[in-house]
PDB file of C-alpha atoms in Angstrom:
ATOM      1  CA  MET T   1       7.659 -22.294  -2.301  1.00  0.00           C
ATOM      2  CA  LYS T   2       5.325 -21.505  -5.179  1.00  0.00           C
ATOM      3  CA  TYR T   3       6.104 -23.028  -8.569  1.00  0.00           C
ATOM      4  CA  MET T   4       5.410 -22.035 -12.153  1.00  0.00           C
ATOM      5  CA  SER T   5       2.490 -23.747 -13.853  1.00  0.00           C
ATOM      6  CA  PHE T   6       2.580 -22.186 -17.324  1.00  0.00           C
ATOM      7  CA  ASN T   7       4.919 -20.588 -19.852  1.00  0.00           C
ATOM      8  CA  SER T   8       6.560 -17.278 -18.861  1.00  0.00           C
ATOM      9  CA  SER T   9       4.925 -17.140 -15.436  1.00  0.00           C
ATOM     10  CA  CYS T  10       8.224 -16.564 -13.626  1.00  0.00           C
ATOM     11  CA  THR T  11       7.254 -12.980 -12.750  1.00  0.00           C
ATOM     12  CA  LEU T  12       3.836 -14.022 -11.442  1.00  0.00           C
ATOM     13  CA  THR T  13       5.438 -16.860  -9.484  1.00  0.00           C
ATOM     14  CA  ALA T  14       8.024 -14.477  -8.052  1.00  0.00           C
ATOM     15  CA  LEU T  15       5.217 -12.154  -6.942  1.00  0.00           C
ATOM     16  CA  ALA T  16       3.270 -15.067  -5.437  1.00  0.00           C
ATOM     17  CA  ASN T  17       6.322 -16.062  -3.406  1.00  0.00           C
ATOM     18  CA  MET T  18       6.866 -12.470  -2.280  1.00  0.00           C
ATOM     19  CA  LEU T  19       3.247 -12.275  -1.105  1.00  0.00           C
ATOM     20  CA  GLU T  20       3.709 -15.507   0.852  1.00  0.00           C
ATOM     21  CA  LEU T  21       7.046 -14.463   2.386  1.00  0.00           C
ATOM     22  CA  LEU T  22       5.548 -11.143   3.469  1.00  0.00           C
ATOM     23  CA  LYS T  23       2.448 -12.943   4.813  1.00  0.00           C
ATOM     24  CA  ILE T  24       0.127 -10.855   2.639  1.00  0.00           C
ATOM     25  CA  ASP T  25      -1.567 -13.586   0.614  1.00  0.00           C
ATOM     26  CA  ASN T  26      -1.300 -17.253  -0.335  1.00  0.00           C
ATOM     27  CA  VAL T  27      -1.743 -17.576  -4.101  1.00  0.00           C
ATOM     28  CA  THR T  28      -0.386 -19.480  -7.097  1.00  0.00           C
ATOM     29  CA  ASP T  29       0.644 -17.959 -10.419  1.00  0.00           C
ATOM     30  CA  ARG T  30      -2.781 -18.828 -11.904  1.00  0.00           C
ATOM     31  CA  ILE T  31      -4.769 -17.420  -8.987  1.00  0.00           C
ATOM     32  CA  LEU T  32      -2.670 -14.247  -9.055  1.00  0.00           C
ATOM     33  CA  ALA T  33      -3.152 -13.909 -12.832  1.00  0.00           C
ATOM     34  CA  GLU T  34      -6.909 -13.951 -12.302  1.00  0.00           C
ATOM     35  CA  LYS T  35      -6.734 -11.450  -9.406  1.00  0.00           C
ATOM     36  CA  LEU T  36      -4.663  -9.131 -11.618  1.00  0.00           C
ATOM     37  CA  MET T  37      -7.274  -9.479 -14.412  1.00  0.00           C
ATOM     38  CA  LEU T  38      -4.555 -10.634 -16.803  1.00  0.00           C
ATOM     39  CA  PRO T  39      -6.972 -12.755 -18.885  1.00  0.00           C
ATOM     40  CA  TYR T  40      -8.606  -9.499 -19.985  1.00  0.00           C
ATOM     41  CA  ILE T  41      -5.459  -7.448 -20.629  1.00  0.00           C
ATOM     42  CA  PHE T  42      -4.218  -7.298 -24.219  1.00  0.00           C
ATOM     43  CA  ARG T  43      -1.725  -4.611 -25.163  1.00  0.00           C
ATOM     44  CA  TYR T  44       0.366  -3.408 -28.087  1.00  0.00           C
ATOM     45  CA  LYS T  45       3.657  -1.923 -26.933  1.00  0.00           C
ATOM     46  CA  GLU T  46       7.095  -1.593 -28.468  1.00  0.00           C
ATOM     47  CA  ASN T  47       5.860  -3.273 -31.683  1.00  0.00           C
ATOM     48  CA  GLN T  48       4.747  -6.394 -29.833  1.00  0.00           C
ATOM     49  CA  PHE T  49       1.319  -7.692 -28.852  1.00  0.00           C
ATOM     50  CA  CYS T  50       1.220  -8.829 -25.235  1.00  0.00           C
ATOM     51  CA  ALA T  51      -1.304 -11.135 -23.605  1.00  0.00           C
ATOM     52  CA  GLY T  52      -1.503 -12.732 -20.170  1.00  0.00           C
ATOM     53  CA  ALA T  53       1.717 -12.966 -18.166  1.00  0.00           C
ATOM     54  CA  MET T  54       3.625 -10.876 -20.712  1.00  0.00           C
ATOM     55  CA  ASN T  55       1.828  -7.808 -19.369  1.00  0.00           C
ATOM     56  CA  GLN T  56       4.136  -6.797 -16.541  1.00  0.00           C
ATOM     57  CA  ASN T  57       4.067  -3.423 -14.808  1.00  0.00           C
ATOM     58  CA  ALA T  58       3.377  -1.806 -11.454  1.00  0.00           C
ATOM     59  CA  GLU T  59       0.064  -0.320 -12.614  1.00  0.00           C
ATOM     60  CA  ILE T  60      -1.378  -3.793 -13.236  1.00  0.00           C
ATOM     61  CA  TYR T  61       0.018  -5.217  -9.995  1.00  0.00           C
ATOM     62  CA  ASN T  62      -1.322  -2.314  -7.953  1.00  0.00           C
ATOM     63  CA  SER T  63      -4.846  -2.816  -9.240  1.00  0.00           C
ATOM     64  CA  TYR T  64      -4.793  -5.778  -6.831  1.00  0.00           C
ATOM     65  CA  PHE T  65      -2.114  -4.882  -4.258  1.00  0.00           C
ATOM     66  CA  ASN T  66      -3.781  -1.556  -3.400  1.00  0.00           C
ATOM     67  CA  LYS T  67      -6.891  -3.448  -2.299  1.00  0.00           C
ATOM     68  CA  LYS T  68      -4.689  -5.286   0.214  1.00  0.00           C
ATOM     69  CA  GLY T  69      -3.236  -2.053   1.568  1.00  0.00           C
ATOM     70  CA  TYR T  70       0.077  -2.448  -0.271  1.00  0.00           C
ATOM     71  CA  GLU T  71       1.831  -0.986  -3.257  1.00  0.00           C
ATOM     72  CA  PHE T  72       4.269  -2.463  -5.745  1.00  0.00           C
ATOM     73  CA  VAL T  73       7.122   0.020  -6.125  1.00  0.00           C
ATOM     74  CA  GLU T  74       9.658  -0.110  -8.958  1.00  0.00           C
ATOM     75  CA  VAL T  75      13.015   1.658  -9.120  1.00  0.00           C
ATOM     76  CA  GLU T  76      15.559   1.735 -11.943  1.00  0.00           C
ATOM     77  CA  LEU T  77      19.129   1.182 -10.783  1.00  0.00           C
ATOM     78  CA  SER T  78      22.598   0.999 -12.273  1.00  0.00           C
ATOM     79  CA  LYS T  79      24.830  -1.983 -11.574  1.00  0.00           C
ATOM     80  CA  GLU T  80      26.703   0.085  -8.991  1.00  0.00           C
ATOM     81  CA  GLU T  81      23.489   0.968  -7.177  1.00  0.00           C
ATOM     82  CA  LEU T  82      22.011  -2.544  -7.190  1.00  0.00           C
ATOM     83  CA  TRP T  83      23.678  -4.222  -4.207  1.00  0.00           C
ATOM     84  CA  PRO T  84      23.387  -1.239  -1.813  1.00  0.00           C
ATOM     85  CA  TYR T  85      19.673  -1.132  -2.653  1.00  0.00           C
ATOM     86  CA  LEU T  86      19.073  -4.890  -2.294  1.00  0.00           C
ATOM     87  CA  LYS T  87      20.898  -4.890   1.048  1.00  0.00           C
ATOM     88  CA  LYS T  88      18.243  -2.506   2.381  1.00  0.00           C
ATOM     89  CA  HIS T  89      15.313  -4.124   0.546  1.00  0.00           C
ATOM     90  CA  PRO T  90      15.168  -7.916   0.938  1.00  0.00           C
ATOM     91  CA  ILE T  91      12.231  -9.683  -0.733  1.00  0.00           C
ATOM     92  CA  SER T  92      12.676  -7.645  -3.912  1.00  0.00           C
ATOM     93  CA  MET T  93      12.154  -8.846  -7.488  1.00  0.00           C
ATOM     94  CA  LEU T  94      14.513  -8.280 -10.399  1.00  0.00           C
ATOM     95  CA  GLY T  95      15.379  -9.817 -13.725  1.00  0.00           C
ATOM     96  CA  VAL T  96      18.609 -11.757 -14.257  1.00  0.00           C
ATOM     97  CA  LYS T  97      20.146 -13.107 -17.428  1.00  0.00           C
ATOM     98  CA  SER T  98      19.387 -16.731 -18.284  1.00  0.00           C
ATOM     99  CA  VAL T  99      19.813 -19.065 -21.247  1.00  0.00           C
ATOM    100  CA  SER T 100      16.250 -18.365 -22.421  1.00  0.00           C
ATOM    101  CA  GLY T 101      16.364 -14.603 -21.786  1.00  0.00           C
ATOM    102  CA  LYS T 102      15.545 -12.503 -18.753  1.00  0.00           C
ATOM    103  CA  HIS T 103      14.263 -14.426 -15.744  1.00  0.00           C
ATOM    104  CA  ALA T 104      12.526 -12.997 -12.652  1.00  0.00           C
ATOM    105  CA  VAL T 105      14.030 -13.865  -9.262  1.00  0.00           C
ATOM    106  CA  VAL T 106      13.481 -12.667  -5.690  1.00  0.00           C
ATOM    107  CA  PHE T 107      16.398 -11.470  -3.567  1.00  0.00           C
ATOM    108  CA  LEU T 108      16.176 -13.055  -0.118  1.00  0.00           C
ATOM    109  CA  LYS T 109      19.318 -12.325   1.873  1.00  0.00           C
ATOM    110  CA  GLN T 110      23.093 -12.386   2.058  1.00  0.00           C
ATOM    111  CA  GLN T 111      24.727 -15.508   3.458  1.00  0.00           C
ATOM    112  CA  GLU T 112      28.423 -14.887   4.032  1.00  0.00           C
ATOM    113  CA  GLU T 113      29.796 -13.923   0.593  1.00  0.00           C
ATOM    114  CA  GLU T 114      26.825 -15.273  -1.356  1.00  0.00           C
ATOM    115  CA  LEU T 115      23.518 -13.673  -2.250  1.00  0.00           C
ATOM    116  CA  LEU T 116      20.478 -15.939  -2.116  1.00  0.00           C
ATOM    117  CA  PHE T 117      17.708 -15.562  -4.685  1.00  0.00           C
ATOM    118  CA  LEU T 118      14.427 -17.457  -4.838  1.00  0.00           C
ATOM    119  CA  ASN T 119      14.246 -18.990  -8.314  1.00  0.00           C
ATOM    120  CA  PRO T 120      10.764 -19.453  -9.867  1.00  0.00           C
ATOM    121  CA  HIS T 121      10.597 -22.657 -11.900  1.00  0.00           C
ATOM    122  CA  TYR T 122       8.393 -25.658 -12.636  1.00  0.00           C
ATOM    123  CA  GLU T 123       8.078 -28.175  -9.845  1.00  0.00           C
ATOM    124  CA  ASN T 124      10.159 -31.334 -10.388  1.00  0.00           C
ATOM    125  CA  ASP T 125      12.087 -29.835 -13.334  1.00  0.00           C
ATOM    126  CA  LYS T 126      15.418 -30.323 -11.506  1.00  0.00           C
ATOM    127  CA  GLU T 127      16.024 -26.557 -11.261  1.00  0.00           C
ATOM    128  CA  LYS T 128      17.112 -25.171  -7.893  1.00  0.00           C
ATOM    129  CA  ASP T 129      14.676 -23.370  -5.602  1.00  0.00           C
ATOM    130  CA  ILE T 130      17.461 -21.049  -4.452  1.00  0.00           C
ATOM    131  CA  LEU T 131      20.143 -19.490  -6.638  1.00  0.00           C
ATOM    132  CA  CYS T 132      23.404 -18.635  -4.905  1.00  0.00           C
ATOM    133  CA  ILE T 133      25.393 -15.833  -6.544  1.00  0.00           C
ATOM    134  CA  LYS T 134      28.698 -14.577  -5.221  1.00  0.00           C
ATOM    135  CA  LYS T 135      28.342 -10.929  -4.298  1.00  0.00           C
ATOM    136  CA  GLU T 136      31.265  -9.850  -6.466  1.00  0.00           C
ATOM    137  CA  GLU T 137      29.735 -11.647  -9.474  1.00  0.00           C
ATOM    138  CA  LEU T 138      26.242 -10.147  -9.210  1.00  0.00           C
ATOM    139  CA  ASN T 139      26.860  -7.598 -11.973  1.00  0.00           C
ATOM    140  CA  LYS T 140      27.552 -10.409 -14.471  1.00  0.00           C
ATOM    141  CA  PHE T 141      23.951 -11.565 -14.162  1.00  0.00           C
ATOM    142  CA  VAL T 142      22.160  -8.256 -14.771  1.00  0.00           C
ATOM    143  CA  GLU T 143      21.780  -5.629 -17.491  1.00  0.00           C
ATOM    144  CA  ASN T 144      23.328  -2.168 -17.222  1.00  0.00           C
ATOM    145  CA  LYS T 145      19.985  -0.813 -16.017  1.00  0.00           C
ATOM    146  CA  ILE T 146      17.949  -2.970 -13.641  1.00  0.00           C
ATOM    147  CA  ILE T 147      14.325  -2.571 -12.585  1.00  0.00           C
ATOM    148  CA  VAL T 148      13.833  -3.740  -8.992  1.00  0.00           C
ATOM    149  CA  GLY T 149      10.346  -4.144  -7.560  1.00  0.00           C
ATOM    150  CA  SER T 150       9.254  -4.445  -3.956  1.00  0.00           C
ATOM    151  CA  ILE T 151       5.929  -4.663  -2.124  1.00  0.00           C
ATOM    152  CA  GLN T 152       5.553  -1.892   0.436  1.00  0.00           C
ATOM    153  CA  LYS T 153       2.907  -1.006   2.992  1.00  0.00           C
ATOM    154  CA  GLY T 154       0.578   1.808   1.947  1.00  0.00           C
ATOM    155  CA  THR T 155      -1.253   2.692  -1.246  1.00  0.00           C
ATOM    156  CA  SER T 156      -1.216   5.349  -3.897  1.00  0.00           C
ATOM    157  CA  GLN T 157      -4.347   6.222  -5.832  1.00  0.00           C
ATOM    158  CA  GLN T 158      -6.050   2.933  -6.686  1.00  0.00           C
ATOM    159  CA  THR T 159      -5.691   1.997 -10.320  1.00  0.00           C
ATOM    160  CA  LYS T 160      -8.299   0.360 -12.518  1.00  0.00           C
ATOM    161  CA  ILE T 161      -7.768  -1.938 -15.478  1.00  0.00           C
ATOM    162  CA  ASP T 162      -8.426  -0.241 -18.827  1.00  0.00           C
ATOM    163  CA  TYR T 163     -10.457  -2.855 -20.683  1.00  0.00           C
ATOM    164  CA  GLN T 164     -11.090  -0.443 -23.545  1.00  0.00           C
ATOM    165  CA  ALA T 165      -7.348  -0.436 -24.231  1.00  0.00           C
ATOM    166  CA  SER T 166      -7.564  -4.202 -24.752  1.00  0.00           C
ATOM    167  CA  LEU T 167     -10.348  -3.776 -27.298  1.00  0.00           C
ATOM    168  CA  LYS T 168      -8.370  -1.115 -29.162  1.00  0.00           C
ATOM    169  CA  ALA T 169      -5.278  -3.341 -29.222  1.00  0.00           C
ATOM    170  CA  LEU T 170      -7.352  -6.135 -30.773  1.00  0.00           C
ATOM    171  CA  ASP T 171      -8.325  -3.768 -33.600  1.00  0.00           C
ATOM    172  CA  VAL T 172      -4.651  -2.985 -34.148  1.00  0.00           C
ATOM    173  CA  TYR T 173      -3.860  -6.699 -34.153  1.00  0.00           C
ATOM    174  CA  LEU T 174      -6.308  -7.388 -36.978  1.00  0.00           C
ATOM    175  CA  ARG T 175      -4.743  -4.628 -39.077  1.00  0.00           C
ATOM    176  CA  GLU T 176      -1.186  -5.795 -38.395  1.00  0.00           C
ATOM    177  CA  PHE T 177      -2.069  -9.415 -39.085  1.00  0.00           C
ATOM    178  CA  ASP T 178      -3.784  -8.513 -42.340  1.00  0.00           C
ATOM    179  CA  THR T 179      -0.805  -6.404 -43.459  1.00  0.00           C
ATOM    180  CA  PHE T 180       1.737  -9.131 -42.718  1.00  0.00           C
ATOM    181  CA  CYS T 181      -0.238 -12.136 -43.956  1.00  0.00           C
ATOM    182  CA  CYS T 182      -1.680 -10.629 -47.140  1.00  0.00           C
ATOM    183  CA  GLU T 183       1.268 -11.912 -49.173  1.00  0.00           C
ATOM    184  CA  SER T 184       3.752 -14.761 -49.180  1.00  0.00           C
ATOM    185  CA  ARG T 185       6.526 -14.501 -46.603  1.00  0.00           C
ATOM    186  CA  SER T 186       9.868 -16.231 -46.151  1.00  0.00           C
ATOM    187  CA  ARG T 187      10.404 -18.631 -43.290  1.00  0.00           C
ATOM    188  CA  THR T 188      12.866 -16.113 -41.846  1.00  0.00           C
ATOM    189  CA  ALA T 189      10.248 -13.352 -41.885  1.00  0.00           C
ATOM    190  CA  ILE T 190       7.712 -15.649 -40.196  1.00  0.00           C
ATOM    191  CA  PHE T 191      10.268 -16.610 -37.542  1.00  0.00           C
ATOM    192  CA  GLU T 192      11.122 -12.970 -36.855  1.00  0.00           C
ATOM    193  CA  LYS T 193       7.442 -12.210 -36.249  1.00  0.00           C
ATOM    194  CA  ARG T 194       6.894 -15.122 -33.861  1.00  0.00           C
ATOM    195  CA  ASP T 195       7.097 -12.957 -30.730  1.00  0.00           C
ATOM    196  CA  GLU T 196       5.742  -9.703 -32.145  1.00  0.00           C
ATOM    197  CA  LEU T 197       2.625 -11.052 -33.854  1.00  0.00           C
ATOM    198  CA  PHE T 198       2.009 -14.737 -33.144  1.00  0.00           C
ATOM    199  CA  ARG T 199       3.110 -15.489 -29.599  1.00  0.00           C
ATOM    200  CA  CYS T 200       0.225 -13.662 -27.912  1.00  0.00           C
ATOM    201  CA  PHE T 201      -2.374 -16.085 -29.287  1.00  0.00           C
ATOM    202  CA  ALA T 202      -0.196 -19.160 -29.834  1.00  0.00           C
ATOM    203  CA  ILE T 203       1.218 -19.237 -26.289  1.00  0.00           C
ATOM    204  CA  ASP T 204       0.361 -16.504 -23.786  1.00  0.00           C
ATOM    205  CA  LEU T 205      -3.428 -16.250 -24.056  1.00  0.00           C
ATOM    206  CA  ILE T 206      -3.959 -20.021 -23.738  1.00  0.00           C
ATOM    207  CA  PRO T 207      -3.345 -20.378 -19.960  1.00  0.00           C
ATOM    208  CA  MET T 208      -5.485 -17.272 -19.380  1.00  0.00           C
ATOM    209  CA  MET T 209      -8.444 -18.887 -21.119  1.00  0.00           C
ATOM    210  CA  GLU T 210      -7.758 -22.119 -19.221  1.00  0.00           C
ATOM    211  CA  ILE T 211      -8.148 -20.099 -16.025  1.00  0.00           C
ATOM    212  CA  LEU T 212     -11.484 -18.697 -17.225  1.00  0.00           C
ATOM    213  CA  LYS T 213     -12.562 -22.069 -18.676  1.00  0.00           C
ATOM    214  CA  GLU T 214     -13.417 -20.338 -21.950  1.00  0.00           C
ATOM    215  CA  ASN T 215     -13.403 -23.511 -24.028  1.00  0.00           C
ATOM    216  CA  THR T 216     -14.677 -21.989 -27.272  1.00  0.00           C
ATOM    217  CA  LEU T 217     -11.763 -19.567 -27.469  1.00  0.00           C
ATOM    218  CA  LEU T 218      -9.374 -22.232 -26.228  1.00  0.00           C
ATOM    219  CA  SER T 219     -10.183 -24.531 -29.136  1.00  0.00           C
ATOM    220  CA  LEU T 220      -9.554 -21.671 -31.584  1.00  0.00           C
ATOM    221  CA  LEU T 221      -6.257 -20.803 -29.899  1.00  0.00           C
ATOM    222  CA  TYR T 222      -5.067 -24.411 -30.023  1.00  0.00           C
ATOM    223  CA  GLU T 223      -5.861 -24.489 -33.734  1.00  0.00           C
ATOM    224  CA  PHE T 224      -3.915 -21.256 -34.235  1.00  0.00           C
ATOM    225  CA  GLN T 225      -1.019 -22.648 -32.200  1.00  0.00           C
ATOM    226  CA  GLN T 226      -0.772 -25.746 -34.397  1.00  0.00           C
ATOM    227  CA  VAL T 227      -0.695 -23.596 -37.531  1.00  0.00           C
ATOM    228  CA  ILE T 228       2.035 -21.300 -36.181  1.00  0.00           C
ATOM    229  CA  PHE T 229       4.215 -24.151 -34.912  1.00  0.00           C
ATOM    230  CA  LYS T 230       3.888 -25.785 -38.324  1.00  0.00           C
ATOM    231  CA  LEU T 231       4.815 -22.514 -40.047  1.00  0.00           C
ATOM    232  CA  ILE T 232       8.018 -22.147 -38.067  1.00  0.00           C
ATOM    233  CA  LYS T 233       9.103 -25.647 -39.075  1.00  0.00           C
ATOM    234  CA  ILE T 234       8.413 -25.240 -42.821  1.00  0.00           C
ATOM    235  CA  GLU T 235      11.606 -25.132 -44.874  1.00  0.00           C
ATOM    236  CA  ASP T 236      10.091 -23.601 -48.023  1.00  0.00           C
ATOM    237  CA  LYS T 237      11.647 -20.322 -49.128  1.00  0.00           C
ATOM    238  CA  ASN T 238       8.269 -18.612 -49.389  1.00  0.00           C
ATOM    239  CA  ILE T 239       5.175 -19.583 -47.425  1.00  0.00           C
ATOM    240  CA  PRO T 240       1.732 -19.165 -49.073  1.00  0.00           C
ATOM    241  CA  TYR T 241      -0.141 -16.159 -47.667  1.00  0.00           C
ATOM    242  CA  ASN T 242      -3.277 -18.176 -46.962  1.00  0.00           C
ATOM    243  CA  ILE T 243      -1.606 -20.800 -44.760  1.00  0.00           C
ATOM    244  CA  VAL T 244      -2.730 -18.711 -41.774  1.00  0.00           C
ATOM    245  CA  SER T 245      -6.488 -18.460 -42.026  1.00  0.00           C
ATOM    246  CA  LYS T 246      -7.715 -14.886 -41.714  1.00  0.00           C
ATOM    247  CA  SER T 247     -11.138 -16.187 -40.737  1.00  0.00           C
ATOM    248  CA  LEU T 248      -9.570 -18.140 -37.844  1.00  0.00           C
ATOM    249  CA  VAL T 249      -7.874 -15.004 -36.527  1.00  0.00           C
ATOM    250  CA  GLU T 250     -11.083 -12.999 -36.919  1.00  0.00           C
ATOM    251  CA  ARG T 251     -12.967 -15.645 -34.922  1.00  0.00           C
ATOM    252  CA  ILE T 252     -10.320 -15.534 -32.186  1.00  0.00           C
ATOM    253  CA  VAL T 253     -10.540 -11.751 -31.964  1.00  0.00           C
ATOM    254  CA  GLU T 254     -14.335 -11.799 -32.040  1.00  0.00           C
ATOM    255  CA  GLU T 255     -14.551 -14.366 -29.232  1.00  0.00           C
ATOM    256  CA  TYR T 256     -11.891 -12.643 -27.141  1.00  0.00           C
ATOM    257  CA  ARG T 257     -13.658  -9.315 -27.661  1.00  0.00           C
ATOM    258  CA  ARG T 258     -16.885 -10.885 -26.375  1.00  0.00           C
ATOM    259  CA  ILE T 259     -15.130 -12.096 -23.211  1.00  0.00           C
ATOM    260  CA  ILE T 260     -13.590  -8.671 -22.532  1.00  0.00           C
ATOM    261  CA  MET T 261     -16.888  -6.872 -23.233  1.00  0.00           C
ATOM    262  CA  THR T 262     -18.714  -9.180 -20.816  1.00  0.00           C
ATOM    263  CA  LYS T 263     -16.153  -8.333 -18.134  1.00  0.00           C
ATOM    264  CA  LEU T 264     -16.389  -4.627 -18.920  1.00  0.00           C
ATOM    265  CA  LYS T 265     -20.169  -4.629 -18.635  1.00  0.00           C
ATOM    266  CA  GLY T 266     -19.939  -6.478 -15.306  1.00  0.00           C
ATOM    267  CA  GLU T 267     -17.484  -3.904 -13.949  1.00  0.00           C
ATOM    268  CA  ASN T 268     -19.812  -1.051 -14.919  1.00  0.00           C
ATOM    269  CA  LEU T 269     -22.881  -2.455 -13.151  1.00  0.00           C
TER     270      LEU T 269
END
């Protein structure tokens, strides 16, 4: 059983367990993040900036899986189609509803009238390794449309990571940050932007830079994190525009850009 070691790594941990169960590879969430090049992937999609483990799609996974002779295949299913599909495809990943939002699990098998799912979580956090869900109650735990992913033998055309897309997204981030933080904002407005604008640097990029041991950027990210956590706790009606240092954000982007450019140059040699 592989366990989570950082925030929002349930999908990576689910994949790591699938690789182990299928005897393809033996990796942790951090090792898999590095193999998937997640420290270098920064995207802007659906009005949200995504760093690290928040970048989740088959194209990214296959940049690594294809090298192993496998392919990550995703299908979209209705609730009615879910169980017939899972019955034929054990060791498949899907998202289920949880208290904190959607949570990735791995379907293992049916045991009498219960369905067994491997449950990614932190070691020693008192969560269960295996979730048991009654077959007739499965639909209560999923959305109306469910994406199910499995690892299958064979490869499509090998995909490459688009590092230039990361650089372009950083440019967009600077513009969006400048637009939002150029004037005073209410605490409510700050809170509403926590995932869209702040989370990527305050939470998700930190473990990626820990993996790379990029201590200069790490120190800047920790400083940014402290500022954002303080912002969310402030009770003032309006928060001064300059409480988030533009120069700090520019330094973060500059340093992150340097790291991505170094990787890009290495890939092109």
